[in-house]
Amino acid sequence: MKKRKVLLDCDPGHDDAIAIMLAGKNELIDLIGITVVSGNQTLEKTGRNALNLCQYLDIDVPVCLGADNPIIKDVEICEAIHGESGLDGFTFPKLTKTYDERRGVDFIVDTLLNAEEPIDVVTTGPMTNLALALRVEPRIKKNIRQVTLMGGSYQFGNVTPAAEFNILVDPEAAHIVFNSGLRINMIGLDVTHMVKVLPSVVKRMEAIHNKASKLFTKLMKVYNENQYKVFELEGGPLHDPVTIAYLLDEDLLEMKHVNCEIDLSKGSSYGRTNCDIFNYLGKPKNTYVAVDIDVEKFWDIVEDAIKKYD
Ligand code: BDR
Ligand code: CA
């Protein structure tokens, strides 16, 4: 089967790291580049984490630094979950891989404008880079097959009662992307909270005994400890890899086509993804929102992905 070209925009981040792992070595995915944004940590740290992950996992793709700040808001990081480095829990070998010299937004624009086939764009952090690229060069839309994002929720938030981290950090960017006319697949907390890294999951992945399973196990230990401290969750939700897993098997998720508006009102629901699940308002449907996930299938995909490494 022909590989699908994927551009990944991320902010690693423990769960972003596993998304990179899923996309990095797969016969169905041709990962053509990684752009990085500030989110879980500052851009300097998320960028370094992306380089370290690619080097350690032997994923030979360009890594470009994108925006170091949301479009309007100030930088907001998530150190309580991802730690001081943004990827606490694993010590990488000495870093020799270097950044591609293009800025993230330029890389997205150039790659998409010159693409010979439609590209899947996946975002697992705040959507600043993609939003800026769409504003700078709207013609890139013709070469975007779809945008699959981890972010939002039609039910509950995880930073405020209403809003999820990736959207709340840069709601204006999300607004631009959701209103771009592109096909939007929104994978939010509604389904990512159904895939928690319980001890049984850690044991299963640890048993693979390769470099990827070692990385998974060590990262998830700290991730789970922090998720417990902050949210009292037994097992952290493995948010970001659900995006890549969905590209690998579209039967993984049940999607509902809805109208979704980002709340930009700056009140208590700022950054909420208002999904009109019951079509009360009859507004044009602009988003496919994930409403259910095949949990067993998801862990099978993660296990298969880890097994592909040495
Ligand atoms: C999202 O926020 C980040 O902390 C995670 O990496 C994930 O992308 C979950 O709300
Ligand atoms: Ca992320």
Short mmCIF file of C-alpha atoms and ligand atoms in Angstrom, two decimals:
data_model
loop_
_atom_site.label_atom_id
_atom_site.label_comp_id
_atom_site.label_asym_id
_atom_site.label_seq_id
_atom_site.Cartn_x
_atom_site.Cartn_y
_atom_site.Cartn_z
CA MET A 1 0.00 0.00 0.00
CA LYS A 2 1.23 3.54 -0.80
CA LYS A 3 2.58 5.44 2.19
CA ARG A 4 0.64 8.47 3.29
CA LYS A 5 2.72 11.64 3.70
CA VAL A 6 2.38 13.20 7.14
CA LEU A 7 3.64 16.49 8.54
CA LEU A 8 3.64 16.53 12.35
CA ASP A 9 3.49 19.73 14.36
CA CYS A 10 4.07 19.11 18.08
CA ASP A 11 5.35 20.24 21.49
CA PRO A 12 7.07 17.22 23.07
CA GLY A 13 5.86 16.47 25.72
CA HIS A 14 5.53 12.84 26.95
CA ASP A 15 2.51 11.95 24.83
CA ASP A 16 3.87 13.85 21.81
CA ALA A 17 6.95 11.63 22.15
CA ILE A 18 4.80 8.52 21.72
CA ALA A 19 3.05 10.13 18.73
CA ILE A 20 6.47 10.63 17.12
CA MET A 21 7.25 6.99 17.92
CA LEU A 22 4.07 5.84 16.15
CA ALA A 23 4.71 7.96 13.06
CA GLY A 24 8.47 7.44 12.85
CA LYS A 25 8.63 3.88 11.55
CA ASN A 26 5.52 2.65 9.84
CA GLU A 27 4.94 1.16 6.42
CA LEU A 28 1.74 3.24 6.04
CA ILE A 29 3.24 6.61 6.98
CA ASP A 30 5.92 8.71 5.35
CA LEU A 31 6.79 11.28 8.01
CA ILE A 32 8.11 14.20 5.97
CA GLY A 33 8.95 16.61 8.75
CA ILE A 34 8.39 17.72 12.31
CA THR A 35 7.70 21.31 13.26
CA VAL A 36 7.80 22.33 16.88
CA VAL A 37 5.89 24.91 18.87
CA SER A 38 6.04 26.16 22.44
CA GLY A 39 3.41 24.42 24.54
CA ASN A 40 4.27 21.79 27.10
CA GLN A 41 7.53 23.68 27.60
CA THR A 42 9.28 26.63 26.00
CA LEU A 43 10.19 26.30 22.32
CA GLU A 44 13.86 25.82 23.18
CA LYS A 45 12.96 22.75 25.26
CA THR A 46 10.26 21.23 23.06
CA GLY A 47 12.62 21.66 20.08
CA ARG A 48 15.48 19.95 21.86
CA ASN A 49 13.15 17.14 22.91
CA ALA A 50 12.07 16.60 19.30
CA LEU A 51 15.71 16.39 18.19
CA ASN A 52 16.55 13.98 21.00
CA LEU A 53 13.59 11.75 20.18
CA CYS A 54 14.45 11.60 16.47
CA GLN A 55 18.09 10.89 17.17
CA TYR A 56 17.38 8.20 19.77
CA LEU A 57 14.72 6.47 17.67
CA ASP A 58 16.74 6.89 14.48
CA ILE A 59 14.01 8.86 12.71
CA ASP A 60 15.71 10.77 9.93
CA VAL A 61 13.42 13.74 9.26
CA PRO A 62 13.87 17.51 9.31
CA VAL A 63 12.98 19.13 12.63
CA CYS A 64 12.15 22.85 12.42
CA LEU A 65 11.59 25.37 15.16
CA GLY A 66 8.26 27.14 14.85
CA ALA A 67 6.55 29.80 16.92
CA ASP A 68 7.87 30.53 20.40
CA ASN A 69 4.69 32.33 21.40
CA PRO A 70 0.95 32.02 20.75
CA ILE A 71 -0.53 34.51 18.28
CA ILE A 72 -2.08 36.84 20.85
CA LYS A 73 -1.67 35.33 24.31
CA ASP A 74 1.50 34.98 26.35
CA VAL A 75 3.38 31.69 26.55
CA GLU A 76 1.77 29.12 28.83
CA ILE A 77 3.55 25.83 29.59
CA CYS A 78 2.57 22.59 31.32
CA GLU A 79 5.51 21.85 33.59
CA ALA A 80 3.40 20.14 36.24
CA ILE A 81 2.80 17.23 33.86
CA HIS A 82 5.84 17.21 31.59
CA GLY A 83 8.47 18.46 34.02
CA GLU A 84 11.30 20.93 33.84
CA SER A 85 12.72 19.52 30.60
CA GLY A 86 9.33 18.95 29.03
CA LEU A 87 10.25 15.27 28.83
CA ASP A 88 11.31 14.32 32.35
CA GLY A 89 12.10 10.67 33.04
CA PHE A 90 14.55 9.73 30.30
CA THR A 91 18.20 10.61 29.81
CA PHE A 92 19.12 10.78 26.13
CA PRO A 93 22.60 10.21 24.70
CA LYS A 94 24.65 13.27 23.69
CA LEU A 95 22.71 15.25 21.09
CA THR A 96 24.30 15.62 17.66
CA LYS A 97 21.24 16.02 15.43
CA THR A 98 20.67 19.65 14.49
CA TYR A 99 17.66 21.66 13.39
CA ASP A 100 16.73 22.16 9.79
CA GLU A 101 17.50 25.83 9.29
CA ARG A 102 14.05 26.73 7.93
CA ARG A 103 11.59 28.24 10.41
CA GLY A 104 8.58 26.02 11.11
CA VAL A 105 6.07 28.23 9.35
CA ASP A 106 8.30 28.53 6.26
CA PHE A 107 8.80 24.77 6.24
CA ILE A 108 5.04 24.15 6.38
CA VAL A 109 4.36 26.68 3.61
CA ASP A 110 7.17 25.47 1.29
CA THR A 111 6.46 21.79 1.83
CA LEU A 112 2.74 22.10 1.25
CA LEU A 113 2.96 24.51 -1.65
CA ASN A 114 5.38 22.25 -3.51
CA ALA A 115 3.73 18.96 -2.59
CA GLU A 116 2.89 16.63 -5.45
CA GLU A 117 0.19 14.86 -3.52
CA PRO A 118 -2.09 15.88 -0.62
CA ILE A 119 -0.41 15.83 2.78
CA ASP A 120 -1.93 14.87 6.10
CA VAL A 121 -1.21 17.55 8.70
CA VAL A 122 -1.27 16.42 12.31
CA THR A 123 -1.03 18.79 15.25
CA THR A 124 -0.49 17.64 18.82
CA GLY A 125 0.24 21.00 20.40
CA PRO A 126 -1.15 24.54 20.22
CA MET A 127 -2.05 25.26 16.59
CA THR A 128 0.03 28.43 16.20
CA ASN A 129 2.35 27.21 13.41
CA LEU A 130 -0.41 25.88 11.16
CA ALA A 131 -2.59 28.96 11.72
CA LEU A 132 0.27 31.30 10.82
CA ALA A 133 1.08 29.22 7.73
CA LEU A 134 -2.56 29.39 6.60
CA ARG A 135 -2.57 33.17 7.04
CA VAL A 136 0.76 33.68 5.27
CA GLU A 137 -0.07 31.42 2.33
CA PRO A 138 -3.70 30.25 2.06
CA ARG A 139 -2.86 28.40 -1.17
CA ILE A 140 -1.33 25.62 0.96
CA LYS A 141 -4.90 24.43 1.55
CA LYS A 142 -5.06 22.80 -1.85
CA ASN A 143 -2.38 20.33 -0.77
CA ILE A 144 -3.71 19.52 2.71
CA ARG A 145 -5.65 16.27 2.70
CA GLN A 146 -6.98 16.87 6.20
CA VAL A 147 -5.95 18.26 9.58
CA THR A 148 -6.03 15.79 12.44
CA LEU A 149 -5.51 17.40 15.81
CA MET A 150 -5.33 16.46 19.44
CA GLY A 151 -7.18 19.19 21.21
CA GLY A 152 -10.46 20.36 22.62
CA SER A 153 -13.36 18.38 23.96
CA TYR A 154 -17.12 18.48 23.56
CA GLN A 155 -17.50 17.70 27.25
CA PHE A 156 -14.90 18.79 29.83
CA GLY A 157 -11.66 20.75 29.93
CA ASN A 158 -8.34 19.94 31.59
CA VAL A 159 -7.02 23.44 32.29
CA THR A 160 -10.33 25.11 33.01
CA PRO A 161 -13.71 23.38 33.35
CA ALA A 162 -14.35 24.42 29.75
CA ALA A 163 -11.06 24.26 27.90
CA GLU A 164 -8.35 21.80 26.94
CA PHE A 165 -4.66 22.78 27.03
CA ASN A 166 -3.73 22.83 23.30
CA ILE A 167 -6.73 24.97 22.41
CA LEU A 168 -6.59 27.22 25.46
CA VAL A 169 -2.91 28.06 24.92
CA ASP A 170 -3.71 29.53 21.50
CA PRO A 171 -7.47 29.79 20.93
CA GLU A 172 -7.06 32.35 18.14
CA ALA A 173 -4.85 29.93 16.21
CA ALA A 174 -7.41 27.15 16.65
CA HIS A 175 -10.12 29.52 15.41
CA ILE A 176 -8.16 30.15 12.21
CA VAL A 177 -7.66 26.44 11.53
CA PHE A 178 -11.22 25.38 12.39
CA ASN A 179 -12.57 28.05 10.05
CA SER A 180 -10.18 27.31 7.19
CA GLY A 181 -12.62 25.14 5.25
CA LEU A 182 -10.23 22.19 5.53
CA ARG A 183 -11.41 18.80 6.75
CA ILE A 184 -10.80 18.93 10.51
CA ASN A 185 -10.62 15.76 12.63
CA MET A 186 -10.79 16.85 16.26
CA ILE A 187 -9.55 14.24 18.70
CA GLY A 188 -10.29 15.62 22.12
CA LEU A 189 -10.27 14.68 25.77
CA ASP A 190 -13.59 12.84 25.28
CA VAL A 191 -11.73 9.91 23.71
CA THR A 192 -8.16 10.41 24.92
CA HIS A 193 -9.38 9.96 28.51
CA MET A 194 -10.51 6.48 27.50
CA VAL A 195 -6.92 5.39 26.79
CA LYS A 196 -5.11 5.60 30.10
CA VAL A 197 -1.62 4.20 30.64
CA LEU A 198 -2.60 1.77 33.40
CA PRO A 199 0.03 -0.54 34.99
CA SER A 200 -1.13 -3.38 32.70
CA VAL A 201 -0.32 -1.22 29.66
CA VAL A 202 3.14 -0.32 30.98
CA LYS A 203 3.84 -4.02 31.63
CA ARG A 204 2.72 -4.98 28.13
CA MET A 205 4.95 -2.41 26.41
CA GLU A 206 7.89 -3.03 28.75
CA ALA A 207 7.84 -6.72 27.78
CA ILE A 208 8.81 -5.82 24.19
CA HIS A 209 12.35 -5.07 25.40
CA ASN A 210 13.74 -2.75 22.78
CA LYS A 211 14.89 0.88 22.78
CA ALA A 212 11.38 2.20 22.09
CA SER A 213 9.81 0.16 24.87
CA LYS A 214 12.49 1.42 27.25
CA LEU A 215 11.68 4.99 26.29
CA PHE A 216 7.93 4.36 26.62
CA THR A 217 8.29 2.76 30.06
CA LYS A 218 10.55 5.43 31.53
CA LEU A 219 8.56 8.35 30.16
CA MET A 220 5.23 6.90 31.24
CA LYS A 221 6.45 6.36 34.79
CA VAL A 222 6.98 10.10 35.31
CA TYR A 223 3.93 11.01 33.21
CA ASN A 224 1.72 8.79 35.35
CA GLU A 225 3.17 10.11 38.61
CA ASN A 226 2.50 13.68 37.51
CA GLN A 227 -0.99 12.90 36.22
CA TYR A 228 -1.74 11.45 39.62
CA LYS A 229 -0.37 14.49 41.46
CA VAL A 230 -2.29 16.98 39.32
CA PHE A 231 -5.51 15.16 38.40
CA GLU A 232 -5.52 12.17 40.77
CA LEU A 233 -5.74 9.98 37.69
CA GLU A 234 -4.65 6.34 37.85
CA GLY A 235 -2.81 6.21 34.54
CA GLY A 236 -2.29 9.26 32.37
CA PRO A 237 -4.45 9.65 29.26
CA LEU A 238 -2.25 9.03 26.22
CA HIS A 239 -3.67 11.95 24.24
CA ASP A 240 -1.43 12.70 21.28
CA PRO A 241 -0.76 9.26 19.74
CA VAL A 242 -4.49 8.84 19.06
CA THR A 243 -4.01 11.20 16.09
CA ILE A 244 -1.44 9.00 14.37
CA ALA A 245 -3.27 5.82 15.37
CA TYR A 246 -6.37 7.20 13.63
CA LEU A 247 -4.41 7.75 10.41
CA LEU A 248 -3.19 4.16 10.63
CA ASP A 249 -6.69 2.78 11.13
CA GLU A 250 -9.71 5.02 10.60
CA ASP A 251 -11.99 2.44 12.21
CA LEU A 252 -10.31 3.29 15.52
CA LEU A 253 -12.61 6.23 16.16
CA GLU A 254 -16.26 7.02 15.79
CA MET A 255 -16.51 10.53 14.37
CA LYS A 256 -19.47 12.88 14.37
CA HIS A 257 -19.76 15.72 11.85
CA VAL A 258 -20.66 18.89 13.73
CA ASN A 259 -20.34 22.63 13.84
CA CYS A 260 -17.54 23.60 16.21
CA GLU A 261 -16.75 27.13 17.31
CA ILE A 262 -13.81 28.13 19.46
CA ASP A 263 -14.88 30.40 22.31
CA LEU A 264 -12.83 33.59 21.93
CA SER A 265 -14.92 35.66 24.32
CA LYS A 266 -12.23 35.77 27.05
CA GLY A 267 -14.75 34.83 29.74
CA SER A 268 -14.70 31.65 31.80
CA SER A 269 -15.14 29.49 28.69
CA TYR A 270 -12.31 31.07 26.70
CA GLY A 271 -10.73 28.34 24.58
CA ARG A 272 -13.67 25.96 24.75
CA THR A 273 -14.43 23.95 21.59
CA ASN A 274 -18.20 24.43 21.39
CA CYS A 275 -19.33 21.37 19.45
CA ASP A 276 -22.98 21.38 18.46
CA ILE A 277 -23.37 17.63 18.90
CA PHE A 278 -27.18 17.76 18.57
CA ASN A 279 -27.15 20.37 15.78
CA TYR A 280 -29.27 22.79 17.83
CA LEU A 281 -28.11 25.79 15.83
CA GLY A 282 -28.11 24.22 12.36
CA LYS A 283 -24.87 26.02 11.48
CA PRO A 284 -22.54 24.66 8.76
CA LYS A 285 -20.66 21.58 9.92
CA ASN A 286 -16.91 22.23 9.92
CA THR A 287 -15.48 19.51 12.18
CA TYR A 288 -15.41 15.75 12.58
CA VAL A 289 -15.22 15.23 16.33
CA ALA A 290 -14.18 11.90 17.87
CA VAL A 291 -16.91 10.56 20.15
CA ASP A 292 -15.72 6.99 20.79
CA ILE A 293 -12.58 4.89 20.52
CA ASP A 294 -11.83 1.19 20.21
CA VAL A 295 -9.53 0.97 23.23
CA GLU A 296 -8.15 -2.52 22.50
CA LYS A 297 -7.36 -1.59 18.92
CA PHE A 298 -5.51 1.50 20.14
CA TRP A 299 -3.19 -0.45 22.43
CA ASP A 300 -2.58 -3.00 19.66
CA ILE A 301 -1.49 -0.14 17.38
CA VAL A 302 0.84 1.23 20.07
CA GLU A 303 2.33 -2.21 20.71
CA ASP A 304 2.86 -2.85 16.97
CA ALA A 305 4.53 0.55 16.62
CA ILE A 306 6.96 -0.10 19.48
CA LYS A 307 7.84 -3.50 18.03
CA LYS A 308 9.05 -1.88 14.81
CA TYR A 309 12.14 -0.48 16.56
CA ASP A 310 15.37 -2.40 17.25
C1 BDR B 1 -2.58 17.99 25.43
O1 BDR B 1 -1.85 18.92 26.22
C2 BDR B 1 -0.49 18.54 26.34
O2 BDR B 1 -0.05 18.66 27.64
C3 BDR B 1 -0.39 17.14 25.81
O3 BDR B 1 0.85 16.94 25.16
C4 BDR B 1 -1.55 17.02 24.85
O4 BDR B 1 -1.18 17.44 23.57
C5 BDR B 1 -3.64 17.35 26.28
O5 BDR B 1 -4.51 18.32 26.77
CA CA B 2 1.13 17.77 22.94
#
